[in-house]
Every structure is written in structure tokens, then in C-alpha cells.
């Protein structure tokens, strides 16, 4: 049995309306969930498929870190699609620094976060002191590098140029394998 702790304000999202999201996770990951609404603790009990059960904690963590349930559940749909969390508190000195760096990652009206998401192909969420990304390994690497550049103080223009270059490379890789 595995345990995941979900922030209090996200427990309702894990459960869903009338328990709908919880039942969908249980069914698709072939696990049984025991959710303690008071503490935010989620116990994950494996049923038949140990591989799907290994991915279930990432689905719960993704919802807990701010992703929509549909995005979190997409981790179960693709073998290589995973959750990557970047802890911003490791890169900041205090709360003011954390807020400033979160602001750089989010950008004006959320535009920088949207561009990171759009050009990397991964889903990206900034929640609390983390940046979460759900995607393929190469997409997650692009997100991690772009966020690292912003945390290090790189100008937004340089980060956008990097993202566009990597987006073109990822597109080239995809089109190379496409049927002619």
C-alpha cells in the first residue's frame, strides 16, 4: 500500500462530484483509494495490476498539485507520460523571492506559463511552491530547462527563443516518424 498527501484545498477535486473522479481513478488504475478528508492522506491499495498501481500515486499527486483530473488521468493512457515536479523552494531564499520567481514563470496574465505549455507540448501548472508538468520525457526536459532559465534570471525573450527552437526540434522528430 502506498500513501500520498494531498493539500486540503485539492481533496475535493481528487474525490470529484459524488465520488466520480475517485471511482474513475480506482477503475482505470485498478486500485482502491482510501481518502481521509481531514488530513489529506490518500491510501492506495493495489488490486490486480501492479504496473497501473505504480502510476496511481502520480495521478493523485498531479491532481493535488493543481492539474485537472483529465490531465492527471492521461498519465495512465501513455506508457511514457509522467509527472515531473520542480520544487521552487529549493531555488528561492524567502517567500518574497518565491513569489517573484513564480511571477516570472507564470508571466503577465499567465502568458509565460501558457507559452511553456504550448511550445513544449507538456501540461504545466504552478501551484504552491511547485511547478508541475505532465508529458513525455523530452517535453518534460524542455519544461525543466525553461523553468531553470527563468529561475536563473534569464530574459523572457531568451526563454521564448529556446522554447521555439525546441518546439521545432520536437515537431521535426514527430514528423520524421509520421506516415508519408
mmCIF file of C-alpha atoms in Angstrom:
data_model
loop_
_atom_site.group_PDB
_atom_site.id
_atom_site.type_symbol
_atom_site.label_atom_id
_atom_site.label_comp_id
_atom_site.label_asym_id
_atom_site.label_seq_id
_atom_site.Cartn_x
_atom_site.Cartn_y
_atom_site.Cartn_z
ATOM 1 C CA UNK A 1 0.000 0.000 0.000
ATOM 2 C CA UNK A 2 1.219 3.469 -0.887
ATOM 3 C CA UNK A 3 0.304 6.816 0.664
ATOM 4 C CA UNK A 4 0.101 10.285 -0.889
ATOM 5 C CA UNK A 5 -0.750 13.505 0.927
ATOM 6 C CA UNK A 6 -2.901 15.979 -0.981
ATOM 7 C CA UNK A 7 -3.325 19.652 0.012
ATOM 8 C CA UNK A 8 -6.619 20.257 1.815
ATOM 9 C CA UNK A 9 -7.992 22.514 -0.920
ATOM 10 C CA UNK A 10 -7.473 19.772 -3.546
ATOM 11 C CA UNK A 11 -9.076 16.798 -1.718
ATOM 12 C CA UNK A 12 -12.483 17.646 -3.185
ATOM 13 C CA UNK A 13 -11.007 17.540 -6.693
ATOM 14 C CA UNK A 14 -9.487 14.088 -6.039
ATOM 15 C CA UNK A 15 -12.889 12.845 -4.861
ATOM 16 C CA UNK A 16 -14.901 14.658 -7.559
ATOM 17 C CA UNK A 17 -18.638 15.308 -7.702
ATOM 18 C CA UNK A 18 -20.340 12.409 -5.956
ATOM 19 C CA UNK A 19 -17.045 10.484 -5.850
ATOM 20 C CA UNK A 20 -16.866 10.348 -9.654
ATOM 21 C CA UNK A 21 -13.138 11.184 -10.018
ATOM 22 C CA UNK A 22 -12.162 8.785 -7.225
ATOM 23 C CA UNK A 23 -14.117 5.945 -8.864
ATOM 24 C CA UNK A 24 -12.552 6.681 -12.264
ATOM 25 C CA UNK A 25 -9.029 6.562 -10.779
ATOM 26 C CA UNK A 26 -9.870 3.317 -8.979
ATOM 27 C CA UNK A 27 -11.274 1.743 -12.128
ATOM 28 C CA UNK A 28 -8.609 2.872 -14.595
ATOM 29 C CA UNK A 29 -5.590 2.297 -12.318
ATOM 30 C CA UNK A 30 -7.085 -0.881 -10.844
ATOM 31 C CA UNK A 31 -6.583 0.305 -7.251
ATOM 32 C CA UNK A 32 -8.680 1.007 -4.191
ATOM 33 C CA UNK A 33 -8.417 4.500 -2.673
ATOM 34 C CA UNK A 34 -8.998 5.322 0.980
ATOM 35 C CA UNK A 35 -9.201 9.105 1.303
ATOM 36 C CA UNK A 36 -9.030 10.867 4.674
ATOM 37 C CA UNK A 37 -10.607 14.269 4.004
ATOM 38 C CA UNK A 38 -9.408 15.672 7.328
ATOM 39 C CA UNK A 39 -5.687 15.016 6.905
ATOM 40 C CA UNK A 40 -5.470 14.912 3.102
ATOM 41 C CA UNK A 41 -3.967 11.423 3.240
ATOM 42 C CA UNK A 42 -4.775 9.064 0.363
ATOM 43 C CA UNK A 43 -4.003 5.360 0.800
ATOM 44 C CA UNK A 44 -3.602 3.499 -2.492
ATOM 45 C CA UNK A 45 -4.147 -0.247 -2.389
ATOM 46 C CA UNK A 46 -3.114 -2.352 -5.385
ATOM 47 C CA UNK A 47 -5.714 -4.782 -6.738
ATOM 48 C CA UNK A 48 -4.655 -6.827 -9.784
ATOM 49 C CA UNK A 49 -2.309 -4.807 -11.982
ATOM 50 C CA UNK A 50 0.913 -3.807 -10.184
ATOM 51 C CA UNK A 51 2.101 -1.637 -13.107
ATOM 52 C CA UNK A 52 -1.048 0.531 -13.145
ATOM 53 C CA UNK A 53 -0.915 0.672 -9.345
ATOM 54 C CA UNK A 54 2.636 2.090 -9.561
ATOM 55 C CA UNK A 55 1.337 5.003 -11.655
ATOM 56 C CA UNK A 56 -1.715 5.732 -9.447
ATOM 57 C CA UNK A 57 0.262 7.818 -6.875
ATOM 58 C CA UNK A 58 1.430 10.136 -9.686
ATOM 59 C CA UNK A 59 -2.174 10.598 -10.822
ATOM 60 C CA UNK A 60 -3.192 11.579 -7.268
ATOM 61 C CA UNK A 61 -0.110 13.827 -6.838
ATOM 62 C CA UNK A 62 -0.859 15.537 -10.165
ATOM 63 C CA UNK A 63 -4.400 16.377 -9.064
ATOM 64 C CA UNK A 64 -3.025 17.506 -5.696
ATOM 65 C CA UNK A 65 -0.536 19.816 -7.424
ATOM 66 C CA UNK A 66 -3.259 21.584 -9.415
ATOM 67 C CA UNK A 67 -3.834 19.559 -12.572
ATOM 68 C CA UNK A 68 -7.339 18.842 -13.837
ATOM 69 C CA UNK A 69 -8.350 15.204 -13.267
ATOM 70 C CA UNK A 70 -8.458 14.565 -17.052
ATOM 71 C CA UNK A 71 -4.827 15.690 -17.411
ATOM 72 C CA UNK A 72 -3.745 13.616 -14.404
ATOM 73 C CA UNK A 73 -5.560 10.546 -15.733
ATOM 74 C CA UNK A 74 -3.746 10.929 -19.074
ATOM 75 C CA UNK A 75 -0.677 9.568 -17.253
ATOM 76 C CA UNK A 76 -2.435 6.176 -17.343
ATOM 77 C CA UNK A 77 -3.055 6.394 -21.095
ATOM 78 C CA UNK A 78 0.546 6.569 -22.320
ATOM 79 C CA UNK A 79 3.483 4.453 -21.154
ATOM 80 C CA UNK A 80 5.995 7.304 -21.167
ATOM 81 C CA UNK A 81 3.727 10.155 -19.989
ATOM 82 C CA UNK A 82 4.734 11.084 -16.445
ATOM 83 C CA UNK A 83 4.540 13.757 -13.769
ATOM 84 C CA UNK A 84 7.555 15.939 -13.032
ATOM 85 C CA UNK A 85 7.573 18.340 -10.072
ATOM 86 C CA UNK A 86 10.048 21.197 -9.681
ATOM 87 C CA UNK A 87 10.307 22.413 -6.078
ATOM 88 C CA UNK A 88 10.732 26.179 -6.280
ATOM 89 C CA UNK A 89 11.600 26.493 -2.586
ATOM 90 C CA UNK A 90 14.962 24.864 -3.402
ATOM 91 C CA UNK A 91 15.701 27.815 -5.710
ATOM 92 C CA UNK A 92 14.496 30.679 -3.513
ATOM 93 C CA UNK A 93 15.767 32.437 -0.397
ATOM 94 C CA UNK A 94 12.468 33.512 1.178
ATOM 95 C CA UNK A 95 8.734 33.979 0.497
ATOM 96 C CA UNK A 96 9.248 37.244 -1.406
ATOM 97 C CA UNK A 97 11.801 35.570 -3.670
ATOM 98 C CA UNK A 98 9.420 32.615 -4.170
ATOM 99 C CA UNK A 99 6.580 34.937 -5.191
ATOM 100 C CA UNK A 100 8.829 36.877 -7.575
ATOM 101 C CA UNK A 101 10.113 33.732 -9.270
ATOM 102 C CA UNK A 102 6.610 32.241 -9.502
ATOM 103 C CA UNK A 103 5.581 35.503 -11.168
ATOM 104 C CA UNK A 104 8.399 35.145 -13.712
ATOM 105 C CA UNK A 105 7.282 31.586 -14.538
ATOM 106 C CA UNK A 106 3.589 32.486 -14.757
ATOM 107 C CA UNK A 107 4.177 35.737 -16.640
ATOM 108 C CA UNK A 108 1.770 38.584 -17.241
ATOM 109 C CA UNK A 109 -1.785 37.197 -17.357
ATOM 110 C CA UNK A 110 -0.326 33.648 -17.364
ATOM 111 C CA UNK A 111 1.223 34.100 -20.786
ATOM 112 C CA UNK A 112 4.694 32.670 -19.991
ATOM 113 C CA UNK A 113 3.220 29.507 -18.433
ATOM 114 C CA UNK A 114 0.927 29.145 -21.453
ATOM 115 C CA UNK A 115 3.862 29.504 -23.867
ATOM 116 C CA UNK A 116 5.896 26.923 -21.949
ATOM 117 C CA UNK A 117 2.918 24.566 -22.160
ATOM 118 C CA UNK A 118 2.165 25.297 -25.818
ATOM 119 C CA UNK A 119 5.742 25.071 -27.113
ATOM 120 C CA UNK A 120 6.876 22.105 -25.005
ATOM 121 C CA UNK A 121 3.746 20.009 -25.547
ATOM 122 C CA UNK A 122 3.513 19.235 -21.819
ATOM 123 C CA UNK A 123 0.756 20.355 -19.451
ATOM 124 C CA UNK A 124 2.158 22.855 -16.919
ATOM 125 C CA UNK A 125 0.749 24.095 -13.599
ATOM 126 C CA UNK A 126 2.234 26.451 -10.998
ATOM 127 C CA UNK A 127 0.764 25.653 -7.576
ATOM 128 C CA UNK A 128 2.086 26.491 -4.115
ATOM 129 C CA UNK A 129 5.856 26.191 -4.223
ATOM 130 C CA UNK A 130 5.987 23.788 -7.178
ATOM 131 C CA UNK A 131 5.856 23.779 -10.940
ATOM 132 C CA UNK A 132 4.245 20.585 -12.183
ATOM 133 C CA UNK A 133 4.490 19.205 -15.688
ATOM 134 C CA UNK A 134 2.774 16.190 -17.231
ATOM 135 C CA UNK A 135 4.182 14.971 -20.525
ATOM 136 C CA UNK A 136 6.605 12.767 -22.427
ATOM 137 C CA UNK A 137 10.249 12.702 -21.224
ATOM 138 C CA UNK A 138 11.527 15.033 -23.966
ATOM 139 C CA UNK A 139 8.698 17.508 -23.253
ATOM 140 C CA UNK A 140 9.453 17.447 -19.523
ATOM 141 C CA UNK A 141 13.123 18.138 -20.222
ATOM 142 C CA UNK A 142 12.174 21.259 -22.215
ATOM 143 C CA UNK A 143 9.900 22.461 -19.370
ATOM 144 C CA UNK A 144 12.589 21.801 -16.752
ATOM 145 C CA UNK A 145 15.198 23.731 -18.763
ATOM 146 C CA UNK A 146 12.860 26.679 -19.488
ATOM 147 C CA UNK A 147 11.844 26.946 -15.814
ATOM 148 C CA UNK A 148 15.514 26.693 -14.813
ATOM 149 C CA UNK A 149 16.385 29.539 -17.163
ATOM 150 C CA UNK A 150 13.623 31.718 -15.663
ATOM 151 C CA UNK A 151 14.728 30.855 -12.110
ATOM 152 C CA UNK A 152 18.295 31.823 -13.018
ATOM 153 C CA UNK A 153 17.060 35.226 -14.224
ATOM 154 C CA UNK A 154 17.300 34.737 -17.982
ATOM 155 C CA UNK A 155 15.354 37.329 -20.004
ATOM 156 C CA UNK A 156 11.934 36.081 -21.068
ATOM 157 C CA UNK A 157 12.869 36.635 -24.722
ATOM 158 C CA UNK A 158 15.774 34.195 -24.416
ATOM 159 C CA UNK A 159 13.491 31.604 -22.827
ATOM 160 C CA UNK A 160 10.892 32.074 -25.589
ATOM 161 C CA UNK A 161 13.610 31.638 -28.241
ATOM 162 C CA UNK A 162 14.771 28.427 -26.551
ATOM 163 C CA UNK A 163 11.173 27.143 -26.393
ATOM 164 C CA UNK A 164 10.547 27.913 -30.078
ATOM 165 C CA UNK A 165 13.785 26.182 -31.097
ATOM 166 C CA UNK A 166 12.931 23.107 -29.005
ATOM 167 C CA UNK A 167 9.347 23.086 -30.285
ATOM 168 C CA UNK A 168 10.659 22.947 -33.856
ATOM 169 C CA UNK A 169 13.034 20.112 -32.934
ATOM 170 C CA UNK A 170 10.238 18.150 -31.234
ATOM 171 C CA UNK A 171 7.987 18.723 -34.264
ATOM 172 C CA UNK A 172 10.755 17.509 -36.583
ATOM 173 C CA UNK A 173 11.130 14.330 -34.509
ATOM 174 C CA UNK A 174 7.396 13.698 -34.669
ATOM 175 C CA UNK A 175 7.067 14.370 -38.394
ATOM 176 C CA UNK A 176 10.037 12.100 -39.100
ATOM 177 C CA UNK A 177 8.000 9.146 -37.794
ATOM 178 C CA UNK A 178 4.735 10.185 -39.456
ATOM 179 C CA UNK A 179 3.447 8.105 -42.382
ATOM 180 C CA UNK A 180 4.235 9.579 -45.800
#
